[in-house]
Each structure stands twice: as C-alpha cells, then as structure tokens.
Short mmCIF file of C-alpha atoms and ligand atoms in Angstrom, two decimals:
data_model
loop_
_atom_site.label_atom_id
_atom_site.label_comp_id
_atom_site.label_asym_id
_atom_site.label_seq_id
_atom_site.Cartn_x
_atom_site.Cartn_y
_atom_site.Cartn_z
CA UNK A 63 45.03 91.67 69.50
CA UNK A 64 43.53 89.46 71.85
CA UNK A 65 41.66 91.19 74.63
CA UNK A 66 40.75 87.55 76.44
CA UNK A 67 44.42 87.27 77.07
CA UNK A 68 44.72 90.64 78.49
CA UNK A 69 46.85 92.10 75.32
CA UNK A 70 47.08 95.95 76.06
CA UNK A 71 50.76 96.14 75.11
CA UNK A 72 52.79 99.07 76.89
CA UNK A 73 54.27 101.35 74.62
CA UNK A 74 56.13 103.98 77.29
CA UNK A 75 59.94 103.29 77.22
CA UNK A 76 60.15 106.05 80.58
CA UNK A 77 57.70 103.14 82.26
CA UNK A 78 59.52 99.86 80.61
CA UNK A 79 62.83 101.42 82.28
CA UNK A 80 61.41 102.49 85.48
CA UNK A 81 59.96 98.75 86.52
CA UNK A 82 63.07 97.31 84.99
CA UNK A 83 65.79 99.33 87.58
CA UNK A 84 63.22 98.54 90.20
CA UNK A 85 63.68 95.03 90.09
CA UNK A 86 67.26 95.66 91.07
CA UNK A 87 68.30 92.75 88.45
CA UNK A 88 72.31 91.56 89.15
CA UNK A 89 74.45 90.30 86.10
CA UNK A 90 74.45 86.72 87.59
CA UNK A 91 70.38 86.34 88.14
CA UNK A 92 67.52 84.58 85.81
CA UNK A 93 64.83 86.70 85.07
CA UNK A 94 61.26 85.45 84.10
CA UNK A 95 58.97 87.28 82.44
CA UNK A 96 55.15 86.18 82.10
CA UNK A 97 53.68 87.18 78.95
CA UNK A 98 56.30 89.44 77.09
CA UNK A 99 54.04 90.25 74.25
CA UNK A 100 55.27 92.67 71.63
CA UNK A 101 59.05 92.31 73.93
CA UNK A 102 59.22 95.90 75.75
CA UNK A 103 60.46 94.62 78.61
CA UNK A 104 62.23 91.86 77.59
CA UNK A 105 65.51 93.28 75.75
CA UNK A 106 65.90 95.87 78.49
CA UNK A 107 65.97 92.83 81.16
CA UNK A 108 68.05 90.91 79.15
CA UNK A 109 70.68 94.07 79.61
CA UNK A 110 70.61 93.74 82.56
CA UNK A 111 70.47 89.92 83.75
CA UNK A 112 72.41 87.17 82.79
CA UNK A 113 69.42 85.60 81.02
CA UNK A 114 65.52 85.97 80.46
CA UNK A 115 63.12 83.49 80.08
CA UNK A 116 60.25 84.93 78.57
CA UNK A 117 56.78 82.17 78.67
CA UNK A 118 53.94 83.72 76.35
CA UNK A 119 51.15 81.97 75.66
CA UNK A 120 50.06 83.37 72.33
CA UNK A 121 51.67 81.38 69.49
CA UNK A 122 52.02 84.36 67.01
CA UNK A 123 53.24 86.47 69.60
CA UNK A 124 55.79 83.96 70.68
CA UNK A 125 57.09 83.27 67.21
CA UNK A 126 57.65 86.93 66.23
CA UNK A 127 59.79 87.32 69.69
CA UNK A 128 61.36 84.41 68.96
CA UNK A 129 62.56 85.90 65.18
CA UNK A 130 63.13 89.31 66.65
CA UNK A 131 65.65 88.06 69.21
CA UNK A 132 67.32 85.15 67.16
CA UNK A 133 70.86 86.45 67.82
CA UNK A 134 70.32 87.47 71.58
CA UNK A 135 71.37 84.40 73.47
CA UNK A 136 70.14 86.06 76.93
CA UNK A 137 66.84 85.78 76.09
CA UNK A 138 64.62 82.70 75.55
CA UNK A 139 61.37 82.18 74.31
CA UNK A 140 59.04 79.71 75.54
CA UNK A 141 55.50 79.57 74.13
CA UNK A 142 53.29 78.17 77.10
CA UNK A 143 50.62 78.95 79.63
CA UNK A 144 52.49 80.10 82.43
CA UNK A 145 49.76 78.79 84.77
CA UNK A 146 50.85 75.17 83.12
CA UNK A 147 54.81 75.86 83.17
CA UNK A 148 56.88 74.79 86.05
CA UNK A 149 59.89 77.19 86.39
CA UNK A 150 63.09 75.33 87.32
CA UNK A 151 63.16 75.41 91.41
CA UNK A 152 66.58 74.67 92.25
CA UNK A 153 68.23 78.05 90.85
CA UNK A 154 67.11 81.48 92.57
CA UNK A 155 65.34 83.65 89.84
CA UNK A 156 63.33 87.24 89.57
CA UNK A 157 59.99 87.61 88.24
CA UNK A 158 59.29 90.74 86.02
CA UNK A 159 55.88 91.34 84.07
CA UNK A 160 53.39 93.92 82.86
CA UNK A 161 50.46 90.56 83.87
CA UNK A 162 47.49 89.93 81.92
CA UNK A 163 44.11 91.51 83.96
CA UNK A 164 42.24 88.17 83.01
CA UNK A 165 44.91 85.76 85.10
CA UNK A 166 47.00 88.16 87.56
CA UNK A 167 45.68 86.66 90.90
CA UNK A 168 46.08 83.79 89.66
CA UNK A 169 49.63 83.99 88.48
CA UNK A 170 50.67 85.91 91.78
CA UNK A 171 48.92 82.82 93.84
CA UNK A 172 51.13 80.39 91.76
CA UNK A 173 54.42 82.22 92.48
CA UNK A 174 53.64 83.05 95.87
CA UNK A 175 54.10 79.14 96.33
CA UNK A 176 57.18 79.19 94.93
CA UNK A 177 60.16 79.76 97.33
CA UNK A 178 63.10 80.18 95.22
CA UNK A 179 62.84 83.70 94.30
CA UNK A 180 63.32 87.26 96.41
CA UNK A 181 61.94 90.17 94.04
CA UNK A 182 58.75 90.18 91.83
CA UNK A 183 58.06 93.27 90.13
CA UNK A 184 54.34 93.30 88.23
CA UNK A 185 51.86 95.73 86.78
CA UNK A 186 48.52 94.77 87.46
CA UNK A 187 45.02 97.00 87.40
CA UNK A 188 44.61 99.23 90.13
CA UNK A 189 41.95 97.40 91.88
CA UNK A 190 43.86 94.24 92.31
CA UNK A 191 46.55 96.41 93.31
CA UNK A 192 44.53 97.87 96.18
CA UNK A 193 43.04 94.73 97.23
CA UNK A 194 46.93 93.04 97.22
CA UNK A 195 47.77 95.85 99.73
CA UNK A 196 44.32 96.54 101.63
CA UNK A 197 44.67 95.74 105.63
CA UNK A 198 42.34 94.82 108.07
CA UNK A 199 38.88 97.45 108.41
CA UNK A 200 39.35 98.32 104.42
CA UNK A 201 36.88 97.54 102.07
CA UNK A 202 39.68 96.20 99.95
CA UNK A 203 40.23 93.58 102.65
CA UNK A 204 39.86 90.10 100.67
CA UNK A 205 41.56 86.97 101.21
CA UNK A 206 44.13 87.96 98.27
CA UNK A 207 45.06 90.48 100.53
CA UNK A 208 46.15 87.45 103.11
CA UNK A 209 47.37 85.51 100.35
CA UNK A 210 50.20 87.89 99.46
CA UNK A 211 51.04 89.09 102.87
CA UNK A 212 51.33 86.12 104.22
CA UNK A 213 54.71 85.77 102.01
CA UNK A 214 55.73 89.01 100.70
CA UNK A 215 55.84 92.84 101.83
CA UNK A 216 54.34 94.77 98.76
CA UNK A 217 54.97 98.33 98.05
CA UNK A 218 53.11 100.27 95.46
CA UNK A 219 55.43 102.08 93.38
CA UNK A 220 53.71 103.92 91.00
CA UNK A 221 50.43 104.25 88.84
CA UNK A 222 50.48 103.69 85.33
CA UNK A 223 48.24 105.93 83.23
CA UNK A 224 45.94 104.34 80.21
CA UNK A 225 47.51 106.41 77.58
CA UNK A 226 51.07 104.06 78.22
CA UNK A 227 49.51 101.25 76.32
CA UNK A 228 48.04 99.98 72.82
CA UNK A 229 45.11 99.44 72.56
CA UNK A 230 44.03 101.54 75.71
CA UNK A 231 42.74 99.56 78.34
CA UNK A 232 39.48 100.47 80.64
CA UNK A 233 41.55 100.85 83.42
CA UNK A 234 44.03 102.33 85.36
CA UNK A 235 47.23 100.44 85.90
CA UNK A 236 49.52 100.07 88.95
CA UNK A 237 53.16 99.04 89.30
CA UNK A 238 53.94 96.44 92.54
CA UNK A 239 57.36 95.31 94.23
CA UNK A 240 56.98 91.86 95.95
CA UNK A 241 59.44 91.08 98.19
CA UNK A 242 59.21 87.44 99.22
CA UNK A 243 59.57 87.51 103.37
CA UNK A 244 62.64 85.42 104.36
CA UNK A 245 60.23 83.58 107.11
CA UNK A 246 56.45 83.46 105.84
CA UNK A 247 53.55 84.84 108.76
CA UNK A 248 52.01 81.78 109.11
CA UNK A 249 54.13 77.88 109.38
CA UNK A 250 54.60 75.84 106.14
CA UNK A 251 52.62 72.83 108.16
CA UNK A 252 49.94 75.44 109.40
CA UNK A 253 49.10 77.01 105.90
CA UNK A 254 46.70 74.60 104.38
CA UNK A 255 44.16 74.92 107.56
CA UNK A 256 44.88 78.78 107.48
CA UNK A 257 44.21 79.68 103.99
CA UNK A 258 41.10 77.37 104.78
CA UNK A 259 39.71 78.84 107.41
CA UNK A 260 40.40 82.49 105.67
CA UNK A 261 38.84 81.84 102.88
CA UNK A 262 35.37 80.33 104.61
CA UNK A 263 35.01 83.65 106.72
CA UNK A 264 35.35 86.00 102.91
CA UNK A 265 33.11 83.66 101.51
CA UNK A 266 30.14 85.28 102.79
CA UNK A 267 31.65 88.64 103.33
CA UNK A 268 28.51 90.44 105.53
CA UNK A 269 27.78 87.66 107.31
CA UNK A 270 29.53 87.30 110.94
CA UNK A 271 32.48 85.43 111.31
CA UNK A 272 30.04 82.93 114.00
CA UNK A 273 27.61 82.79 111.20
CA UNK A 274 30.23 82.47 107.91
CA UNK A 275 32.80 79.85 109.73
CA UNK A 276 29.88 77.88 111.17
CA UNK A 277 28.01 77.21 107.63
CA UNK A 278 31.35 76.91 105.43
CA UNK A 279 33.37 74.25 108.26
CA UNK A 280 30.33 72.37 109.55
CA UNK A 281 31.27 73.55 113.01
CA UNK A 282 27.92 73.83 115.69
CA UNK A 283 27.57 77.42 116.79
CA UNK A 284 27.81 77.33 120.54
CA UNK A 285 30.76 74.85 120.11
CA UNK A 286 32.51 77.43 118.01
CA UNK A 287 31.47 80.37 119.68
CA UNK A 288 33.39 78.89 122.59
CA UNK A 289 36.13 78.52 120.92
CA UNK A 290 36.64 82.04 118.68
CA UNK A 291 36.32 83.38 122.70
CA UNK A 292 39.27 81.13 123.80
CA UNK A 293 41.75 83.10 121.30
CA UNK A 294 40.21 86.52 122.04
CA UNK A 295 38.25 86.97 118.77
CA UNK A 296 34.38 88.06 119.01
CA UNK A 297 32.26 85.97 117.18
CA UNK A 298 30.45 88.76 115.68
CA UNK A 299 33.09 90.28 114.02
CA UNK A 300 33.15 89.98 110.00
CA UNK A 301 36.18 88.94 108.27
CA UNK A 302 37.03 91.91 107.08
CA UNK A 303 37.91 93.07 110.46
CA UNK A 304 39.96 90.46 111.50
CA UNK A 305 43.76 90.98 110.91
CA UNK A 306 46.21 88.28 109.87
CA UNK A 307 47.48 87.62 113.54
CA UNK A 308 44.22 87.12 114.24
CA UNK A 309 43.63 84.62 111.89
CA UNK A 310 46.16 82.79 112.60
CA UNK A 311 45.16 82.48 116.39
CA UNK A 312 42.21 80.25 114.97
CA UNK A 313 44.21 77.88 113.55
CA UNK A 314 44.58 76.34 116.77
CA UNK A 315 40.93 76.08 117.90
CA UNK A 316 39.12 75.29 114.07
N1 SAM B 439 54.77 92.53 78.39
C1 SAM B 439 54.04 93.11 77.29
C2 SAM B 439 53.93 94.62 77.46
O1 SAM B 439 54.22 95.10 78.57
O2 SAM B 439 53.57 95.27 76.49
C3 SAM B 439 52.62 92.49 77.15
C4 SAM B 439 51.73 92.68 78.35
S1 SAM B 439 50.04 92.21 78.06
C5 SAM B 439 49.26 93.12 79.36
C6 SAM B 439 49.94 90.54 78.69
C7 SAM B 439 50.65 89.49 77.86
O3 SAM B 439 50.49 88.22 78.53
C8 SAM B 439 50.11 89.28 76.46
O4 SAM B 439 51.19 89.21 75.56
C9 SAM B 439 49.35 87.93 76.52
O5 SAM B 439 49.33 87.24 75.30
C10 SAM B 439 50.15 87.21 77.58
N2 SAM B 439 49.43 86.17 78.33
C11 SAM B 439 48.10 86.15 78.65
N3 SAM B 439 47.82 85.07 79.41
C12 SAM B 439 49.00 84.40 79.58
C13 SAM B 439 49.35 83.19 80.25
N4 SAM B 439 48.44 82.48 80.93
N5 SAM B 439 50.64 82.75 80.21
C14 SAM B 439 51.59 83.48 79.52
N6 SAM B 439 51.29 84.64 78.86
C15 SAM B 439 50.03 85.10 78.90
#
C-alpha cells in the first residue's frame, strides 16, 4: 500500500453499487475510471457500459488488474498518470472514480477543461467536498469552489464512512455527481482573465478585495477603486463574499 498515492481501497460492495447506478451509465457510453486500484468499481462499470478504460498509475496495481480481467474485453487497463494521459476528445465519455486525496483537485481541474463528457461521479474527502459546493459568505468559499461551478452543478449524494475502506483512512469520505452545464457561467474567451482575477482576490483571503486585487494585478488603488464602484462591487469586500456573478462583472473593468 502506498499512502502517497492515496491507496485506501474501498471494500463496501452496497457503496461500489450505489456510485455505479448513480452515474446513470447507458450500454453505448465509455466509462473512465481514474485510479481503479484493487478493481471494485471497475467490473461493475464494465456491466454496465459498453467499455471501461481504467488509467492507474501504480505499476503493480495495474498489472494485477490487467491479469484479473484478461478475458473481459470491456475493460482496459492503462498504466499512466492520469494527470499526464489525454483521454480521446472526439467521443462523449463518463468519468467514475473513488480519487486519490493527494491529486483530487487537481484531477477535477483537468476534467473540468474537458468538454466532451456530461456525468462525473467521484468520491473525494469531505473537506474538498464542502469546499467544491461552498457558496458565497461560507468559510468553504475558495476559488475551487468557482472552478467547478463555473462548469458543472454538483450535488452531494452521500457520505462515505471510514470503516468502507482498507487500510482506514483519517478521514471522512463524500460521494459527488458533476453534471457538466450545457453553457458554462462565464464565456470560453472570458475564462482565462476570470479565473485570473479569482484567484488574485483568494490569494490573500483576509485582506480586502481593494487591497488583494491591487497587490496581486499591479493595478493603483484609486484607479481600481473606481472601477470595482463602476460594476457595483465595494472595494472592501473580501473574496469570500463576492459571488460568481459578481466576479464576473469585473472582468470587464480589470
Ligand atoms: N478505485 C479503487 C477503490 O475504490 O478501491 C482505488 C481507490 S484509491 C482511493 C486511489 C487509486 O488511485 C489508487 O489505486 C492509486 O494507486 C491511484 N492513483 C493515485 N494517483 C493516481 C494518478 N495520478 N493517476 C492514476 N491513478 C492514480
């Protein structure tokens, strides 16, 4: 077991089944599945799909899968670094995975900027699950939060207690639907200056939006005072207070 790549394996067939019919998988769809592990989910998606690809990055781990499901010509094995593998874009596809703790924003950031799937259905710890969901005024309120709502609508659908895995983890674990909105909140040619300006006012989290915006885009104070004004945001508001509409509004003006 390797705990730097997140290896708690699940072990609770009641869970496997539950965030496999909630992926609503169709005969004629391609399933992926980041980091398949030990293969609980994997055989019960393959039932259900008309193939699996299944990318793990630990090379014993991969090899046994690959031996235990020789004969099942759903499923393939493919022994990478999902945050190095480019999944085919042309075909529409599902994304199904109990994620490893150590990479899960970073997977869900990769996929978000994907646009050829509809449904992703991932376990990930409770805390990122909170943050994924948190709105405006939360404490939970981080620019991860803007990150996925930007392109998806995410409902929590269930908790996932410690005892469901081997070895048991630290924490608690939370199951998450993702489904990808058909028009994202903010324009494909306005996301770069968005995610920009989003991520300069969470940098310094207690500091004022004035304050935070000023020192992270080299922006002079009264000029950008002015401007935060013009769109109807107060410059002393912190970041965590300002909604994603809101944010958006600046894109204009920064
Ligand atoms: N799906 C299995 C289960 O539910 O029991 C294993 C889940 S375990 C939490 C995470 C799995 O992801 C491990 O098998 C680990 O080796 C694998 N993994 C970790 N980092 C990865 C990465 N960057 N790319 C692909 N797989 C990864």
């Amino acid at each position: 077991m390797r705990a730097r790549l997140g290896q708690n394996f699940l072990i609770d067939r009641n869970i496997s089944r539950k965030i496999i019919s909630s992926a609503e998988i169709l005969p004629s769809e391609t399933v992926i599945e980041i980091g398949p592990g030990k293969g609980i989910l994997t055989e019960g998606i393959a039932k259900f799909a008309k193939n699996v690809i299944a990318v793990e990055i630990d090379r014993s781990l991969a090899e046994n899968l690959s031996k235990k499901f020789v004969d099942n010509r759903k499923i393939r094995i493919i022994k990478n670094n999902f945050l190095e593998w480019t999944p085919d874009k042309k075909n529409k596809m599902k994304f199904v995975a109990n994620l490893p703790y150590n990479v899960s924003t970073s997977i869900i950031e990769k996929i978000l900027y994907l646009n050829n799937w509809e449904i992703a259905v991932f376990m990930v710890q409770k805390e990122v699950a909170n943050r994924i969901r948190a709105t405006a005024g939360s404490d939970d309120y981080s620019s991860l939060s803007i990150l996925c709502q930007v392109f998806c609508k995410v409902e929590k659908l269930f908790d996932v207690p410690k005892t469901c895995f081997i070895p048991i983890p630290k924490i608690t674990s939370t199951v998450l639907k993702f489904k990808r909105l058909d028009k994202a909140l903010v324009n494909k040619k306005n996301q770069k200056i968005f995610f920009e300006i989003v991520r300069a006012s969470f940098k310094h989290r207690r500091k004022i939006l004035l304050n935070s915006l000023s020192m992270e885009l080299g922006i002079k104070k009264d000029e950008l005072k002015e401007k935060l004004m013009s769109v109807g945001i107060s410059p002393n508001q912190r970041a965590e207070n300002i909604s994603i509409e809101e944010f958006s509004r600046l894109v204009s003006v920064v």
